[in-house]
Coordinates of C-alpha atoms in Angstrom, one line a residue:
M1 CA 0.0 0.0 0.0
P2 CA 1.1 3.6 -0.4
S3 CA 3.4 4.9 2.3
Q4 CA 0.5 7.1 3.6
P5 CA -2.9 6.1 2.3
L6 CA -5.2 8.8 1.2
P7 CA -7.9 9.7 3.7
N8 CA -11.6 8.6 3.6
F9 CA -14.1 11.5 3.8
P10 CA -17.8 11.2 4.9
Q11 CA -20.3 12.2 2.2
R12 CA -21.5 15.1 4.4
E13 CA -18.0 16.6 4.6
V14 CA -17.5 16.4 0.8
A15 CA -20.8 18.1 0.2
E16 CA -19.7 21.1 2.3
H17 CA -16.9 21.9 -0.1
N18 CA -18.8 23.8 -2.7
A19 CA -17.4 27.4 -2.6
T20 CA -14.7 29.3 -4.3
D21 CA -12.3 29.0 -1.4
S22 CA -12.7 25.2 -1.2
C23 CA -14.3 23.2 -4.0
W24 CA -14.3 19.4 -4.2
V25 CA -15.9 17.1 -6.7
T26 CA -16.2 13.4 -6.9
I27 CA -16.3 10.7 -9.6
G28 CA -17.5 7.5 -8.1
S29 CA -15.7 7.2 -4.8
N30 CA -12.7 9.4 -5.8
V31 CA -12.6 12.9 -4.3
Y32 CA -10.8 15.7 -6.2
D33 CA -9.9 19.2 -5.0
V34 CA -10.5 21.6 -7.9
T35 CA -10.3 24.8 -5.9
E36 CA -7.4 26.1 -7.9
F37 CA -9.2 25.5 -11.2
V38 CA -12.5 27.3 -10.3
G39 CA -11.5 30.6 -11.8
Q40 CA -9.7 29.0 -14.8
H41 CA -12.5 26.8 -16.0
P42 CA -13.3 27.5 -19.7
G43 CA -17.0 27.1 -19.0
G44 CA -17.0 29.6 -16.2
D45 CA -16.7 29.2 -12.4
N46 CA -20.4 28.9 -11.9
L47 CA -20.5 25.6 -13.7
I48 CA -18.0 24.1 -11.3
L49 CA -19.6 25.7 -8.2
E50 CA -23.0 24.3 -9.3
H51 CA -21.5 20.8 -9.0
G52 CA -19.3 21.5 -6.0
G53 CA -19.4 18.7 -3.4
K54 CA -21.2 16.4 -6.0
D55 CA -20.4 13.7 -8.4
V56 CA -19.4 15.0 -11.9
A57 CA -19.2 11.8 -13.8
T58 CA -22.3 12.4 -15.8
I59 CA -21.8 16.1 -16.5
M60 CA -18.2 15.5 -17.7
K61 CA -19.5 13.1 -20.3
D62 CA -22.2 15.5 -21.4
E63 CA -20.8 17.1 -24.6
S64 CA -23.8 19.4 -24.9
S65 CA -22.7 21.0 -21.7
H66 CA -19.0 21.2 -22.2
D67 CA -16.5 18.9 -24.0
H68 CA -13.9 17.6 -21.7
S69 CA -10.5 16.7 -23.1
K70 CA -7.9 14.2 -21.8
A71 CA -6.2 17.1 -20.0
A72 CA -9.3 17.6 -17.9
Y73 CA -9.2 14.0 -16.6
E74 CA -5.4 14.3 -16.1
Y75 CA -6.0 17.4 -14.0
L76 CA -8.4 15.5 -11.8
D77 CA -6.0 12.7 -11.3
D78 CA -3.3 15.2 -10.3
N79 CA -5.6 16.5 -7.6
L80 CA -7.0 13.3 -6.1
I81 CA -7.1 14.0 -2.3
G82 CA -9.0 11.0 -1.0
F83 CA -12.1 8.7 -1.2
V84 CA -15.7 8.8 -0.1
A85 CA -17.7 5.7 0.8
T86 CA -20.8 6.0 -1.4
D87 CA -24.0 4.2 -0.5
P88 CA -23.4 1.2 -2.7
I89 CA -19.9 0.8 -1.1
L90 CA -21.4 1.0 2.4
K91 CA -24.1 -1.5 1.6
A92 CA -21.5 -3.9 0.1
A93 CA -19.3 -3.5 3.2
V94 CA -22.2 -4.2 5.6
A95 CA -23.2 -7.3 3.7
S96 CA -19.6 -8.5 3.4
D97 CA -18.1 -11.3 5.5
R98 CA -14.8 -9.4 5.2
P99 CA -15.7 -5.7 5.4
R100 CA -12.0 -4.8 6.0
D101 CA -11.3 -5.8 2.4
I102 CA -13.5 -2.9 1.3
L103 CA -13.1 -0.2 3.9
P104 CA -11.2 2.0 4.4
L105 CA -10.9 2.8 0.8
P106 CA -9.2 2.0 -1.5
P107 CA -10.2 -1.7 -1.2
N108 CA -7.7 -4.4 -1.6
K109 CA -7.9 -6.8 -4.6
D110 CA -10.5 -9.1 -3.0
G111 CA -12.6 -6.1 -1.8
A112 CA -12.6 -4.5 -5.3
Q113 CA -13.7 -7.8 -6.8
E114 CA -16.5 -8.1 -4.2
L115 CA -17.7 -4.6 -5.1
R116 CA -17.8 -5.5 -8.7
T117 CA -19.7 -8.7 -7.9
N118 CA -22.3 -6.8 -5.9
G119 CA -23.0 -4.3 -8.7
A120 CA -20.9 -1.4 -7.4
A121 CA -18.2 -1.6 -10.1
E122 CA -18.5 2.1 -11.0
H123 CA -17.8 3.0 -7.4
V124 CA -14.5 1.1 -7.1
P125 CA -11.7 3.7 -6.6
T126 CA -9.5 3.9 -9.7
Q127 CA -6.2 4.1 -7.8
Q128 CA -5.0 0.9 -6.1
A129 CA -1.5 0.1 -5.0
N130 CA 1.0 -1.2 -7.4
E131 CA 2.1 -4.6 -6.2
T132 CA 5.8 -4.0 -7.0
T133 CA 6.3 -0.5 -5.7
G134 CA 3.5 -0.3 -3.2
M135 CA 2.3 3.0 -4.6
S136 CA -1.0 3.9 -6.3
S137 CA 0.0 7.1 -8.1
A138 CA 2.8 9.6 -8.6
D139 CA 1.2 11.6 -5.7
D140 CA 2.5 8.9 -3.3
L141 CA 6.0 10.1 -4.2
F142 CA 5.2 13.3 -2.2
R143 CA 3.8 11.6 1.0
E144 CA 6.3 11.1 3.8
T145 CA 7.0 7.5 4.9
D146 CA 6.4 6.5 8.4
I147 CA 9.9 5.4 9.1
A148 CA 9.4 3.3 12.2
E149 CA 6.4 1.5 10.7
D150 CA 8.1 0.9 7.4
Y151 CA 11.1 -0.7 9.1
R152 CA 8.9 -2.8 11.3
K153 CA 6.9 -4.1 8.4
H154 CA 9.6 -4.6 5.7
K155 CA 12.7 -5.3 7.8
F156 CA 14.9 -3.6 5.2
L157 CA 16.6 -0.2 6.0
N158 CA 16.0 2.3 8.7
L159 CA 16.0 5.7 7.1
D160 CA 17.1 7.4 10.2
K161 CA 20.4 5.5 10.4
P162 CA 23.4 5.4 7.9
L163 CA 22.2 3.5 4.9
L164 CA 25.4 2.2 3.4
M165 CA 26.5 0.0 6.3
Q166 CA 22.9 -1.3 6.6
V167 CA 23.1 -2.5 3.0
W168 CA 26.6 -3.9 3.5
N169 CA 25.8 -5.7 6.7
G170 CA 22.2 -6.6 6.0
G171 CA 22.8 -10.0 4.5
F172 CA 20.0 -9.4 2.0
S173 CA 19.5 -11.7 -0.9
K174 CA 19.5 -10.2 -4.3
D175 CA 15.8 -10.9 -4.8
F176 CA 14.8 -9.3 -1.5
Y177 CA 17.1 -6.3 -2.0
L178 CA 15.7 -5.6 -5.5
Q179 CA 12.2 -6.0 -4.3
E180 CA 12.6 -3.5 -1.4
V181 CA 14.9 -1.0 -3.1
H182 CA 12.3 -0.4 -5.8
R183 CA 9.6 0.4 -3.3
P184 CA 10.1 4.2 -2.9
R185 CA 10.4 5.7 0.5
I186 CA 9.8 9.4 1.1
Y187 CA 12.1 11.0 3.6
N188 CA 11.8 14.5 5.1
A189 CA 11.2 16.9 2.2
N190 CA 14.0 19.3 3.3
K191 CA 16.6 16.7 4.4
S192 CA 18.5 13.7 3.0
P193 CA 18.7 10.4 4.9
P194 CA 22.2 9.6 6.1
L195 CA 24.3 7.5 3.8
F196 CA 27.7 7.3 5.4
G197 CA 27.0 8.8 8.8
N198 CA 30.4 10.5 9.0
G199 CA 32.5 13.2 7.3
L200 CA 32.0 11.6 3.9
E201 CA 28.3 12.5 3.9
F202 CA 28.8 15.8 2.0
L203 CA 30.5 13.9 -0.9
S204 CA 27.2 12.2 -1.7
K205 CA 25.2 15.4 -1.9
T206 CA 25.0 17.8 -4.8
V207 CA 22.8 20.8 -5.3
W208 CA 21.4 20.8 -8.8
W209 CA 22.9 24.1 -9.9
V210 CA 26.4 22.8 -9.3
V211 CA 26.2 20.7 -12.5
P212 CA 25.8 23.7 -14.9
L213 CA 28.1 25.8 -12.7
V214 CA 31.0 23.3 -12.9
W215 CA 30.6 21.9 -16.4
L216 CA 29.3 24.7 -18.6
P217 CA 32.5 26.7 -18.5
P218 CA 34.8 23.8 -19.7
V219 CA 32.1 22.8 -22.3
A220 CA 32.0 26.4 -23.6
W221 CA 35.8 26.6 -23.7
G222 CA 36.2 23.3 -25.5
S223 CA 33.4 24.2 -28.0
W224 CA 35.2 27.5 -28.7
L225 CA 38.5 25.8 -29.4
A226 CA 36.8 23.3 -31.6
Y227 CA 35.0 26.1 -33.5
L228 CA 38.3 27.9 -34.1
G229 CA 40.0 24.7 -35.3
L230 CA 37.3 23.6 -37.8
P231 CA 37.0 25.1 -41.3
T232 CA 33.4 26.2 -41.1
V233 CA 30.7 26.8 -38.5
Y234 CA 28.6 24.2 -40.3
Q235 CA 31.2 21.5 -39.7
F236 CA 31.5 22.5 -36.1
A237 CA 27.7 22.5 -35.6
A238 CA 27.4 19.1 -37.3
Y239 CA 29.9 17.5 -35.1
W240 CA 28.7 19.2 -31.9
F241 CA 25.1 18.1 -32.5
T242 CA 26.4 14.6 -33.4
G243 CA 27.8 14.5 -29.8
L244 CA 24.5 15.8 -28.4
G245 CA 22.6 13.1 -30.3
L246 CA 25.0 10.4 -29.1
W247 CA 24.4 11.5 -25.6
T248 CA 20.7 10.6 -25.8
L249 CA 21.8 7.1 -26.7
I250 CA 24.4 7.0 -23.9
E251 CA 21.8 8.3 -21.5
Y252 CA 19.4 5.4 -22.4
G253 CA 22.1 2.8 -22.5
M254 CA 23.6 3.7 -19.1
H255 CA 20.2 3.9 -17.5
R256 CA 19.1 0.5 -18.8
G257 CA 22.4 -1.4 -19.1
L258 CA 24.3 -0.1 -16.0
F259 CA 21.9 1.5 -13.6
H260 CA 19.2 -1.2 -14.1
V261 CA 21.4 -4.3 -14.6
D262 CA 19.1 -6.0 -12.0
K263 CA 18.7 -9.3 -13.8
Y264 CA 22.4 -9.8 -14.1
L265 CA 23.4 -8.4 -10.7
P266 CA 25.6 -11.0 -8.8
D267 CA 24.0 -12.2 -5.6
N268 CA 26.6 -10.9 -3.1
R269 CA 26.9 -7.9 -0.9
V270 CA 29.7 -6.3 -2.9
A271 CA 27.5 -6.1 -6.0
I272 CA 24.3 -5.2 -4.0
T273 CA 26.1 -2.4 -2.2
G274 CA 27.6 -1.1 -5.5
H275 CA 24.2 -1.2 -7.1
F276 CA 22.7 0.8 -4.2
L277 CA 25.4 3.5 -4.4
L278 CA 25.1 3.8 -8.1
H279 CA 21.4 4.0 -8.6
G280 CA 19.5 1.9 -6.0
I281 CA 19.4 4.7 -3.5
H282 CA 17.7 7.0 -6.1
H283 CA 14.9 4.5 -6.5
Y284 CA 14.7 3.9 -2.7
V285 CA 14.6 7.6 -1.9
P286 CA 13.6 9.2 -5.3
M287 CA 12.6 12.6 -4.0
D288 CA 16.0 13.3 -2.2
K289 CA 16.8 16.8 -3.6
L290 CA 20.6 16.4 -2.9
R291 CA 21.1 13.0 -4.5
L292 CA 19.4 13.5 -7.8
V293 CA 22.3 14.9 -9.9
M294 CA 25.7 13.3 -10.2
P295 CA 28.5 14.6 -7.9
P296 CA 31.2 16.3 -10.1
A297 CA 33.9 14.0 -8.9
L298 CA 31.9 10.9 -9.9
F299 CA 31.0 12.3 -13.2
L300 CA 34.7 13.2 -13.9
V301 CA 35.5 9.5 -13.4
L302 CA 32.7 8.4 -15.7
A303 CA 33.4 11.1 -18.4
T304 CA 37.1 10.4 -18.7
P305 CA 36.7 7.1 -20.7
F306 CA 34.2 8.9 -23.0
Y307 CA 36.8 11.6 -23.7
K308 CA 39.3 9.0 -24.6
L309 CA 36.8 7.2 -26.7
A310 CA 35.8 10.3 -28.6
H311 CA 39.5 11.0 -29.4
T312 CA 40.0 7.4 -30.5
V313 CA 37.0 7.2 -32.8
F314 CA 37.6 10.6 -34.3
Y315 CA 41.4 10.2 -34.2
W316 CA 42.1 12.1 -37.4
D317 CA 41.2 15.5 -36.0
W318 CA 41.5 16.7 -32.4
Y319 CA 39.0 19.5 -33.0
V320 CA 36.4 17.1 -34.4
A321 CA 36.7 14.9 -31.4
T322 CA 36.5 17.8 -29.0
A323 CA 33.4 19.2 -30.7
V324 CA 31.6 15.8 -30.4
F325 CA 32.7 15.4 -26.8
C326 CA 31.5 18.9 -25.8
G327 CA 28.2 18.3 -27.5
G328 CA 27.8 15.1 -25.5
I329 CA 28.7 16.8 -22.2
F330 CA 26.2 19.5 -22.9
G331 CA 23.6 16.8 -23.3
Y332 CA 24.6 15.4 -19.9
I333 CA 24.2 18.8 -18.3
G334 CA 20.7 19.1 -19.9
Y335 CA 19.9 15.6 -18.7
D336 CA 20.9 16.1 -15.1
C337 CA 19.0 19.4 -14.8
T338 CA 16.0 17.9 -16.5
H339 CA 16.0 14.9 -14.2
Y340 CA 16.0 17.2 -11.2
F341 CA 13.1 19.3 -12.3
L342 CA 11.1 16.3 -13.4
H343 CA 11.2 15.3 -9.8
H344 CA 10.8 18.6 -8.1
K345 CA 8.9 21.0 -10.5
R346 CA 5.2 20.6 -9.9
Y347 CA 2.5 20.9 -12.6
K348 CA 1.3 24.3 -11.5
S349 CA 3.2 27.5 -10.7
T350 CA 2.0 30.7 -9.1
V351 CA 2.3 33.5 -11.6
C352 CA 0.4 36.5 -10.1
C353 CA -2.0 37.6 -7.5
N354 CA -5.3 39.1 -8.6
D355 CA -7.7 40.4 -6.0
F356 CA -6.1 38.1 -3.5
R357 CA -6.7 35.0 -5.7
L358 CA -3.8 33.1 -6.9
T359 CA -3.6 32.4 -10.6
Y360 CA -2.0 29.2 -11.7
L361 CA -0.3 28.4 -15.0
R362 CA 0.0 24.9 -16.1
L363 CA 3.4 23.9 -17.4
P364 CA 3.8 23.1 -21.1
S365 CA 2.2 19.9 -22.1
W366 CA 5.4 18.3 -23.3
Y367 CA 6.9 18.9 -19.9
Q368 CA 3.9 17.4 -18.2
Q369 CA 4.1 14.4 -20.4
L370 CA 7.8 13.9 -19.7
K371 CA 7.3 14.3 -16.0
S372 CA 4.4 11.8 -15.9
Y373 CA 6.5 9.4 -18.0
H374 CA 9.4 9.5 -15.6
M375 CA 7.3 9.4 -12.5
E376 CA 5.7 6.2 -13.8
H377 CA 9.1 4.7 -14.1
H378 CA 9.5 5.3 -10.3
W379 CA 6.1 4.4 -8.9
K380 CA 4.8 1.9 -11.5
D381 CA 7.3 0.2 -13.7
F382 CA 11.0 0.5 -13.1
Q383 CA 11.8 -2.2 -15.7
N384 CA 10.7 0.1 -18.6
G385 CA 10.8 3.8 -19.4
F386 CA 14.6 4.4 -19.3
G387 CA 14.6 7.6 -21.3
V388 CA 14.7 10.8 -19.1
T389 CA 15.0 13.6 -21.6
S390 CA 13.2 11.8 -24.4
R391 CA 11.3 8.5 -24.9
F392 CA 12.8 8.1 -28.4
W393 CA 15.2 5.2 -27.6
D394 CA 12.5 3.5 -25.5
R395 CA 10.4 3.4 -28.7
V396 CA 13.3 2.1 -30.7
F397 CA 14.3 -0.7 -28.3
G398 CA 10.7 -1.6 -27.1
T399 CA 10.9 -0.4 -23.5
E400 CA 8.4 2.5 -23.8
L401 CA 6.0 2.8 -20.9
V402 CA 2.4 2.4 -22.1
M403 CA 0.6 5.4 -20.9
P404 CA -3.1 5.3 -22.0
I405 CA -5.6 7.9 -20.9
K406 CA -5.9 7.4 -17.2
P407 CA -9.1 5.5 -16.3
V408 CA -11.8 7.3 -14.3
N409 CA -14.9 5.7 -12.9
V410 CA -17.9 6.8 -15.0
S411 CA -21.3 5.3 -15.1

């Protein structure tokens, strides 16, 4: 189950949220907070307020009233705040021999099947926990884990103690380790869980802006030297963008073939600890702001072989090799910064204040899609979706995450 299940609201409480300062709507047993959208609704705020505190499944299907796009349903899914036990659900729970399978919502697998059997299929909450990650949606990536309860239940790692030696001394089997490390835990939003527990701690933490600050100057200098050494700006651009394109393949290849080498990981503590340090900790604590981008020292170690490779492949001209290498490193900078913001830039941003009402601007659709895609890699399917800045190579190699229109319960 999610680290902190969404609350269950009584129907009376939901019905009370029907004003501009707090407006909720439901679809089946899902409760959505649409307060921020009241003033932005294309059909006017009155249409939303008219249905505040009520079920909107029918009106959202009514094209004569207002045509609702896929984005409208995605907005609702982004703002799911809990569940309400409708009358059919309450009746099914009362009649059930195992009411705890149904309530509190969401029901477990057996409870959901019982609701369907009893004719309450349209009232089954759409979001149920993923068996692999224990999460029901990307929203669970923002709900803090109960550390004591998590450790008591899973017997894996205590987030309040240094993680490295727990992994090293844990005696975990490969299967158990991979099962647990891919169940995301959410630590304090403003802190990082201890890794070493000593003076080495700072080496594992990197603020995102360090990446462009450290690497953009040498990339700019190397690009300038390559530009001066090549006959035309067109040749320089061609080689530089070749390097940028190659980076996208390297990004995919490293994520899939190195960071997620799970199937071929040796079953010993050296390999398991190495996996944890390289990428496992990112899946275990995916929202850790200081362990999302690569520390400069580690990147220097990884980048050195690529520098030598570029100058080996393009041996005939130092300037050509440098242009390709600099294009690739620029791609890495873009990747690391993109990766950070996919985790920590939310869908809505405050842009102004008008009569004491905040106006929100949705981020570009391509960014929202990229964010949703990467978040699904974390909470739903870590064995696919290896592209971070693009899903192009996922499509080429058949590892693209299938992201249909998110289901909603409609009658």
